[in-house]
PDB file of C-alpha atoms and ligand atoms in Angstrom:
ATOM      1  CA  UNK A   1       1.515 147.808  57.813  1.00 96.00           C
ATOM      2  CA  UNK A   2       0.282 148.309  53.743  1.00 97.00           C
ATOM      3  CA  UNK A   3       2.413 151.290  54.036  1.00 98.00           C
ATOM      4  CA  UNK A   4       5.568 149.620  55.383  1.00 98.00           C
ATOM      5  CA  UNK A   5       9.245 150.587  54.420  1.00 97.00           C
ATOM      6  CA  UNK A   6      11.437 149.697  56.882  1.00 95.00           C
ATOM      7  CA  UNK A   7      12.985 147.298  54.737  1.00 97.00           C
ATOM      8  CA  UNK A   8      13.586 146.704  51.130  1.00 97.00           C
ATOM      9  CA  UNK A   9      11.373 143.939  50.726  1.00 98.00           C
ATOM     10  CA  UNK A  10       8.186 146.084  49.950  1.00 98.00           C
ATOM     11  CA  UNK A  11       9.815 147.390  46.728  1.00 98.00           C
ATOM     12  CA  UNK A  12       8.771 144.282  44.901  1.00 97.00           C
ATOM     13  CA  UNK A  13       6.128 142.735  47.200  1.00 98.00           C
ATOM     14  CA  UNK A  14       2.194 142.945  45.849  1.00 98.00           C
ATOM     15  CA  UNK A  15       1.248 143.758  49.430  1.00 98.00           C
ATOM     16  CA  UNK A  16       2.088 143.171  52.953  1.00 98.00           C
ATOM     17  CA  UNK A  17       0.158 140.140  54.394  1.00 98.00           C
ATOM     18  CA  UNK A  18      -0.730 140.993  58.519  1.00 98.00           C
ATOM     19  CA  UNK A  19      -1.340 138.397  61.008  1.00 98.00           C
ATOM     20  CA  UNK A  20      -5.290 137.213  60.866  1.00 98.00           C
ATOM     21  CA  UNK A  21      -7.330 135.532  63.501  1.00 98.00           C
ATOM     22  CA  UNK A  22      -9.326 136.041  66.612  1.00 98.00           C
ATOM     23  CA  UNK A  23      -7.378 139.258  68.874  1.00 98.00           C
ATOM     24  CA  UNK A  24      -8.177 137.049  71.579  1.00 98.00           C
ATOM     25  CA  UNK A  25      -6.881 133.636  70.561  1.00 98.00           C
ATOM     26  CA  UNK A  26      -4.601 131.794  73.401  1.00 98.00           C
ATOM     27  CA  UNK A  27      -2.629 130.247  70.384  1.00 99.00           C
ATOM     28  CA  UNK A  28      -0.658 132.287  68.184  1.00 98.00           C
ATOM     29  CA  UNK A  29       1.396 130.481  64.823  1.00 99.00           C
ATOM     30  CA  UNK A  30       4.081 132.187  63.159  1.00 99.00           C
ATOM     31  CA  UNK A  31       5.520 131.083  59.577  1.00 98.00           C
ATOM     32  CA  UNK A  32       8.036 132.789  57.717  1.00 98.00           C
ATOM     33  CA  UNK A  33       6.871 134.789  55.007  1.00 98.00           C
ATOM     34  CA  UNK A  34       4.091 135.345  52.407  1.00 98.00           C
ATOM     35  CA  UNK A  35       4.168 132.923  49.749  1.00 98.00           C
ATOM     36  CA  UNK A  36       3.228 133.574  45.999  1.00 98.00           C
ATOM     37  CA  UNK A  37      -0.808 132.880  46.577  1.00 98.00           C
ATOM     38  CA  UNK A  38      -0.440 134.860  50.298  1.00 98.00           C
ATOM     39  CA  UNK A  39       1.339 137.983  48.190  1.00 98.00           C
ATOM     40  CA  UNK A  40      -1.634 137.844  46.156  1.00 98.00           C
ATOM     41  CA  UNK A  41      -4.413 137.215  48.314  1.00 98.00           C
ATOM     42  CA  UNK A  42      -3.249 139.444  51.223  1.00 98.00           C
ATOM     43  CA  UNK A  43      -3.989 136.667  53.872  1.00 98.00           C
ATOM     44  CA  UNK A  44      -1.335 134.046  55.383  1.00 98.00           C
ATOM     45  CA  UNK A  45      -1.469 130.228  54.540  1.00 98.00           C
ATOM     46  CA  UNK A  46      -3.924 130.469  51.657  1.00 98.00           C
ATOM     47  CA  UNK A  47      -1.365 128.464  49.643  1.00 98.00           C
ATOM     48  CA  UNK A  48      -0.013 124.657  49.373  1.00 98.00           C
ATOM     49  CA  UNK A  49       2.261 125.115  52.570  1.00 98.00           C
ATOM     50  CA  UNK A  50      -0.716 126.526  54.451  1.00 98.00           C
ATOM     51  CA  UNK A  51      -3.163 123.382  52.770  1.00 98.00           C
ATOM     52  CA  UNK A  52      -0.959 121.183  54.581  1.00 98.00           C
ATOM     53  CA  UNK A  53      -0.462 122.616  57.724  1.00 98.00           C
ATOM     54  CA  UNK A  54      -4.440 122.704  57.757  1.00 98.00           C
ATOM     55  CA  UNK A  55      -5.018 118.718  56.861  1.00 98.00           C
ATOM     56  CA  UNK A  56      -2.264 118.523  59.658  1.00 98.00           C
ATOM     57  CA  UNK A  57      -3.358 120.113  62.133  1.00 98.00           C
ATOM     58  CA  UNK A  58      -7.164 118.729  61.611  1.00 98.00           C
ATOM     59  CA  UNK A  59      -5.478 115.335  62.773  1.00 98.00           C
ATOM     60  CA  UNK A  60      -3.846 116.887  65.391  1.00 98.00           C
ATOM     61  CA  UNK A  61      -7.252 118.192  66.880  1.00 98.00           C
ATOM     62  CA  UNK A  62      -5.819 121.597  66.454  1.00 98.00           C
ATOM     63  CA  UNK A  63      -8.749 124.335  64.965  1.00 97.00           C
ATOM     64  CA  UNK A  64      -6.988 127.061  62.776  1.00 97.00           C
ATOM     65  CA  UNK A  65     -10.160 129.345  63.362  1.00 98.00           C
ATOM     66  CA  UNK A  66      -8.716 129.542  66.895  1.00 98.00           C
ATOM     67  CA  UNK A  67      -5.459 130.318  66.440  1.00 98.00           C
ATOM     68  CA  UNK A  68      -3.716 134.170  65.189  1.00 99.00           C
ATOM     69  CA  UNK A  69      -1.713 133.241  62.151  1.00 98.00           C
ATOM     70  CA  UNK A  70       1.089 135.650  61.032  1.00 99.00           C
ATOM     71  CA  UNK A  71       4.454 135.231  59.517  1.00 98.00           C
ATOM     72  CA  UNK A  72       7.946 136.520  61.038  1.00 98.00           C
ATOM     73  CA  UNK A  73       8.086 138.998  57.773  1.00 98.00           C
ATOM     74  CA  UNK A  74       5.335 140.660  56.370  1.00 98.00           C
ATOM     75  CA  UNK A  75       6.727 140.776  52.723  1.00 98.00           C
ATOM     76  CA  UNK A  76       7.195 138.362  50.093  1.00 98.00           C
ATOM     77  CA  UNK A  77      10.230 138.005  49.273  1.00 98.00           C
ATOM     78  CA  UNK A  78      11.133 136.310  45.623  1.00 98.00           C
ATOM     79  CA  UNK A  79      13.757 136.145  42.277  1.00 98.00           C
ATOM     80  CA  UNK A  80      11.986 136.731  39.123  1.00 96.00           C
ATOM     81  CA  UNK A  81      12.282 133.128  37.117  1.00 96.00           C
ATOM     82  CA  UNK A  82      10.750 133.502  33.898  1.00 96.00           C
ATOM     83  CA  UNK A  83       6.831 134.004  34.895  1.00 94.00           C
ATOM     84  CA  UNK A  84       7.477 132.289  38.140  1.00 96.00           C
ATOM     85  CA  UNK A  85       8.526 134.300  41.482  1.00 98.00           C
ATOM     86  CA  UNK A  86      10.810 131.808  43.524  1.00 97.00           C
ATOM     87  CA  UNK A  87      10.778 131.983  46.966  1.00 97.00           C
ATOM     88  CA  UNK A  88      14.114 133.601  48.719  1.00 98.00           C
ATOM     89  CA  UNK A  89      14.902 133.118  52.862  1.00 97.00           C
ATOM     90  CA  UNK A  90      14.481 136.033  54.234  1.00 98.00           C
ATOM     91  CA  UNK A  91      17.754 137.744  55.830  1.00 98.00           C
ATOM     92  CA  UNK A  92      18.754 138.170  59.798  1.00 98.00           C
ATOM     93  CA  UNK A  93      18.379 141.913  58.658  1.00 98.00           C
ATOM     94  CA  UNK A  94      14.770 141.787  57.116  1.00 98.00           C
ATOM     95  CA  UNK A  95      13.681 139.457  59.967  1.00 98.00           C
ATOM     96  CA  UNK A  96      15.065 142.029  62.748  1.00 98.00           C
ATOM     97  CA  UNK A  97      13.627 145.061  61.048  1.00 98.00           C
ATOM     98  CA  UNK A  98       9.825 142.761  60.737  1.00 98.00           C
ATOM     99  CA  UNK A  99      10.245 141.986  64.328  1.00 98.00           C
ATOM    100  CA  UNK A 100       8.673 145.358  65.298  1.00 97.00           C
ATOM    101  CA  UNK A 101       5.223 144.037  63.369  1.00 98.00           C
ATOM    102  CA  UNK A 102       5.146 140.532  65.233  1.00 98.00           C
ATOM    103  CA  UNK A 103       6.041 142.083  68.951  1.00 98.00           C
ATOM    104  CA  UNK A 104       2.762 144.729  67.759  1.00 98.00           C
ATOM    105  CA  UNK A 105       1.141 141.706  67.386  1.00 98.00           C
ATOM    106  CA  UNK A 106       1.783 139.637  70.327  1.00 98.00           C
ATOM    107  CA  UNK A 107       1.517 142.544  72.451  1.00 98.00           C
ATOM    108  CA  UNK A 108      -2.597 143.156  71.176  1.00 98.00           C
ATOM    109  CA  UNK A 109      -3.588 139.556  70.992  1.00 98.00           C
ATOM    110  CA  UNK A 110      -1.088 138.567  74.122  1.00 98.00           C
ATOM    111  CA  UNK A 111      -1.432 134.330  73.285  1.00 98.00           C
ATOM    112  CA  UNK A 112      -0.955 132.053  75.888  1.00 98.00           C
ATOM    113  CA  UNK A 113       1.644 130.046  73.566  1.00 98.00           C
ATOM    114  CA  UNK A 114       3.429 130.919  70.293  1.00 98.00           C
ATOM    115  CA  UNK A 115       4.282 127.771  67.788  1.00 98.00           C
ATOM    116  CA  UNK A 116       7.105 128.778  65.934  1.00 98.00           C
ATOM    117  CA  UNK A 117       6.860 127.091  62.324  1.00 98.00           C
ATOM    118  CA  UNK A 118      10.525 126.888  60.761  1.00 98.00           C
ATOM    119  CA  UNK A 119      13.784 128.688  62.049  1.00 98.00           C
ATOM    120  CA  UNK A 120      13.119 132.487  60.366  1.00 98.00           C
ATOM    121  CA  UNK A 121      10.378 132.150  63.189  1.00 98.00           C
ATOM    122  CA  UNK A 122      12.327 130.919  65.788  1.00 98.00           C
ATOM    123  CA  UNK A 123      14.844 133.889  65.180  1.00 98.00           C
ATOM    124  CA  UNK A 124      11.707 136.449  65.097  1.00 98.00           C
ATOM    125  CA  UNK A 125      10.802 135.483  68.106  1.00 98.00           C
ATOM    126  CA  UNK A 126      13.528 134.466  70.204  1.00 97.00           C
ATOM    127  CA  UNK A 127      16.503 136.377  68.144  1.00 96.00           C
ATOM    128  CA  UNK A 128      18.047 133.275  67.937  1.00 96.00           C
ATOM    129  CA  UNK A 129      19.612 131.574  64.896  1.00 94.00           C
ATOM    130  CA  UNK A 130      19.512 127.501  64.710  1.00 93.00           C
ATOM    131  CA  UNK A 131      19.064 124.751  63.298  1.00 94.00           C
ATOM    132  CA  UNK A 132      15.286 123.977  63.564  1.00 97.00           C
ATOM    133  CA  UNK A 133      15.717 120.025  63.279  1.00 97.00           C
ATOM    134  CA  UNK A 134      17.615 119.829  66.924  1.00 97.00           C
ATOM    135  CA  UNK A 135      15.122 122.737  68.708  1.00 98.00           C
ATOM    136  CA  UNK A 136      11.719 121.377  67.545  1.00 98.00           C
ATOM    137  CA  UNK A 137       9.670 120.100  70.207  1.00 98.00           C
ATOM    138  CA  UNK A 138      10.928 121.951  72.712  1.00 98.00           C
ATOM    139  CA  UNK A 139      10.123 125.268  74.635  1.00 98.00           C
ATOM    140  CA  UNK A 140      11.996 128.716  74.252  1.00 98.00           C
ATOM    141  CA  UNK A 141      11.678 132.014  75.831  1.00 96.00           C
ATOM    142  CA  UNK A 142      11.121 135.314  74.031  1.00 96.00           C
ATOM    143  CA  UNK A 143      11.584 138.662  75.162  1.00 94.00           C
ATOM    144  CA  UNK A 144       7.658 139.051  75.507  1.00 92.00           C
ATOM    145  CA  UNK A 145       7.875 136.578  77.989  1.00 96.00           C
ATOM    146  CA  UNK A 146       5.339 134.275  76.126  1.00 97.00           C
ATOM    147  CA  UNK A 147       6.760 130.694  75.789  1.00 98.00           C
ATOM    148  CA  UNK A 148       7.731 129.814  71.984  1.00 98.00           C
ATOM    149  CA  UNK A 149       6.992 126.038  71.018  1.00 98.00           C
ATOM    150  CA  UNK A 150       9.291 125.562  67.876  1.00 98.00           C
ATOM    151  CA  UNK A 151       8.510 123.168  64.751  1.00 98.00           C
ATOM    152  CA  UNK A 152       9.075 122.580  61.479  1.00 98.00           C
ATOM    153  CA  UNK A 153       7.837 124.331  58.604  1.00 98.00           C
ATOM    154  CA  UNK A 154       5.092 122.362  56.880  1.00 98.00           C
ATOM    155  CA  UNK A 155       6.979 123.838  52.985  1.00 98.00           C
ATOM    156  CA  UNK A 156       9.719 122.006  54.915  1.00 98.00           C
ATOM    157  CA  UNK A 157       7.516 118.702  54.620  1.00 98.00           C
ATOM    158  CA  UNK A 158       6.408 119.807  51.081  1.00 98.00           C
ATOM    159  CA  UNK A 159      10.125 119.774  49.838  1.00 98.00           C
ATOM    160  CA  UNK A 160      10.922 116.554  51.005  1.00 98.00           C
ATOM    161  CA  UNK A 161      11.315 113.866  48.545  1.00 98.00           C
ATOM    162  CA  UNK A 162      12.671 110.346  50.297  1.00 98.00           C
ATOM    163  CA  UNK A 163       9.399 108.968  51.575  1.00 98.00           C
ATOM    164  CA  UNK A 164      10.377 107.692  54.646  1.00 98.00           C
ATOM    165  CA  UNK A 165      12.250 111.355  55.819  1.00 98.00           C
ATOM    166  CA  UNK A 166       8.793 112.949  54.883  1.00 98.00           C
ATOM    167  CA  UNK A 167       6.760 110.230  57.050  1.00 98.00           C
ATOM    168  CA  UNK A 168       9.236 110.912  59.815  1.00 98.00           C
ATOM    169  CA  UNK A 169       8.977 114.841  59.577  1.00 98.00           C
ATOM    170  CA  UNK A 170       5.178 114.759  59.529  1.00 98.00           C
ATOM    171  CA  UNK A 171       4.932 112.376  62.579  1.00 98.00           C
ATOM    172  CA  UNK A 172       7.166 115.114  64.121  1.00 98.00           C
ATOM    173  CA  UNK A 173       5.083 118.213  63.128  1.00 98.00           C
ATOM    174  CA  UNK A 174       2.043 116.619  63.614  1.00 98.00           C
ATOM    175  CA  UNK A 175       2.928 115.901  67.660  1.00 98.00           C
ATOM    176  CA  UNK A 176       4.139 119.563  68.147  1.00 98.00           C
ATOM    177  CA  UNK A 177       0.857 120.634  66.755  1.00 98.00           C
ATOM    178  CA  UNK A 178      -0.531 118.022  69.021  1.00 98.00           C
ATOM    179  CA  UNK A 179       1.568 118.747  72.437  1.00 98.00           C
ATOM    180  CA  UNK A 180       0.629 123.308  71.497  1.00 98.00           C
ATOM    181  CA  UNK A 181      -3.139 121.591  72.002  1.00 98.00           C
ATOM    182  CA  UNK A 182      -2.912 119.720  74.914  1.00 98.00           C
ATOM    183  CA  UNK A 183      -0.261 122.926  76.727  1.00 98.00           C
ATOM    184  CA  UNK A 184      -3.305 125.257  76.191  1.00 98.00           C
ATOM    185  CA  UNK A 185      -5.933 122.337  76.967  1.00 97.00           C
TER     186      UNK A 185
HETATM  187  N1  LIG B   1       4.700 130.032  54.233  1.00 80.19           N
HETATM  188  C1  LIG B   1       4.729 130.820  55.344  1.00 80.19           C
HETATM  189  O1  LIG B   1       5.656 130.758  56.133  1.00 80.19           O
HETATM  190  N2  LIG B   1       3.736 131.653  55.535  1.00 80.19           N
HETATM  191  C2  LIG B   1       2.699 131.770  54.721  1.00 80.19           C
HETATM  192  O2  LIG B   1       1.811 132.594  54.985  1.00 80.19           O
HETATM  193  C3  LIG B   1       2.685 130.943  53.592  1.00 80.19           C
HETATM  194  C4  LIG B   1       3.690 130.071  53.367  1.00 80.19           C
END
């Protein structure tokens, strides 16, 4: 995967960030992309996003040193601001060509039950594009035949400003995080 071109994204990327977590894990979580920290660090949720989804998912009795965490696309992708690199959704395009990475990885750890965090992983692993807000909480096939819980995206939660929408959201991510628990329990 460090030696990746099948899209353009690697041009400006530090590094390609793989999927970490126990091979065997009945849980697998997939975000979107890298972040700034993750494209430095090589390792997924390492930054504020991934901070909160841990504090979350402590409450919702979910252990991340369980779980396989990987994003939909490998890459960051970003727009040069000044000194700061500003995080750009990746396209259906990018997210078709990464798919080849997270079907490699489903297919060697072979989870139980994939949680879907945001709609770019939704459409990496069901190929379908959507609104997140009316799918979340609910079940959806994937090719692989492994069932796909989808949820929010906790930089979703981050970017939220009117306090009551962000209590709301986090109630709602916190009981899909709950509900992936008790489907594997
Ligand atoms: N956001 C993601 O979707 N994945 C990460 O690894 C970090 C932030």
């Amino acid at each position: 995967i460090a030696a990746c071109t099948r899209c353009p994204l690697h041009c400006n990327a530090t590094q390609a960030v793989p999927g970490e977590g126990p091979m065997d894990a009945d849980l697998m979580i997939v975000g979107e992309q890298p972040g700034d920290q993750e494209d430095l660090s090589g390792r997924p949720f390492v930054g504020p996003a991934g901070q909160l989804f841990d504090q979350i998912a402590g409450q919702a009795g979910l252990e991340r040193g369980k779980a396989f965490l990987t994003n939909a696309v490998k890459h960051f992708k970003f727009t040069p601001r000044g000194k700061r690199r500003l995080h750009q959704r990746p396209n259906a395009s990018e997210i078709r060509h990464c798919r080849w990475w997270l079907d490699a990885e489903i297919a060697q750890v072979r989870p139980k039950l994939v949680l879907a965090m945001g709609a770019t992983a939704a459409e990496g692993l069901t190929g379908r594009r959507g609104a997140i807000l009316s799918r979340r909480g609910k079940i959806e096939e994937t090719p692989s035949g492994t069932p796909a819980l989808l949820t929010l995206h906790p930089s979703y939660l981050l970017r939220l400003t009117d306090p009551h929408a962000k209590a709301d959201a986090t109630a709602q991510f916190r009981d899909d995080l709950s509900a992936a628990v008790r489907l594997l329990a």
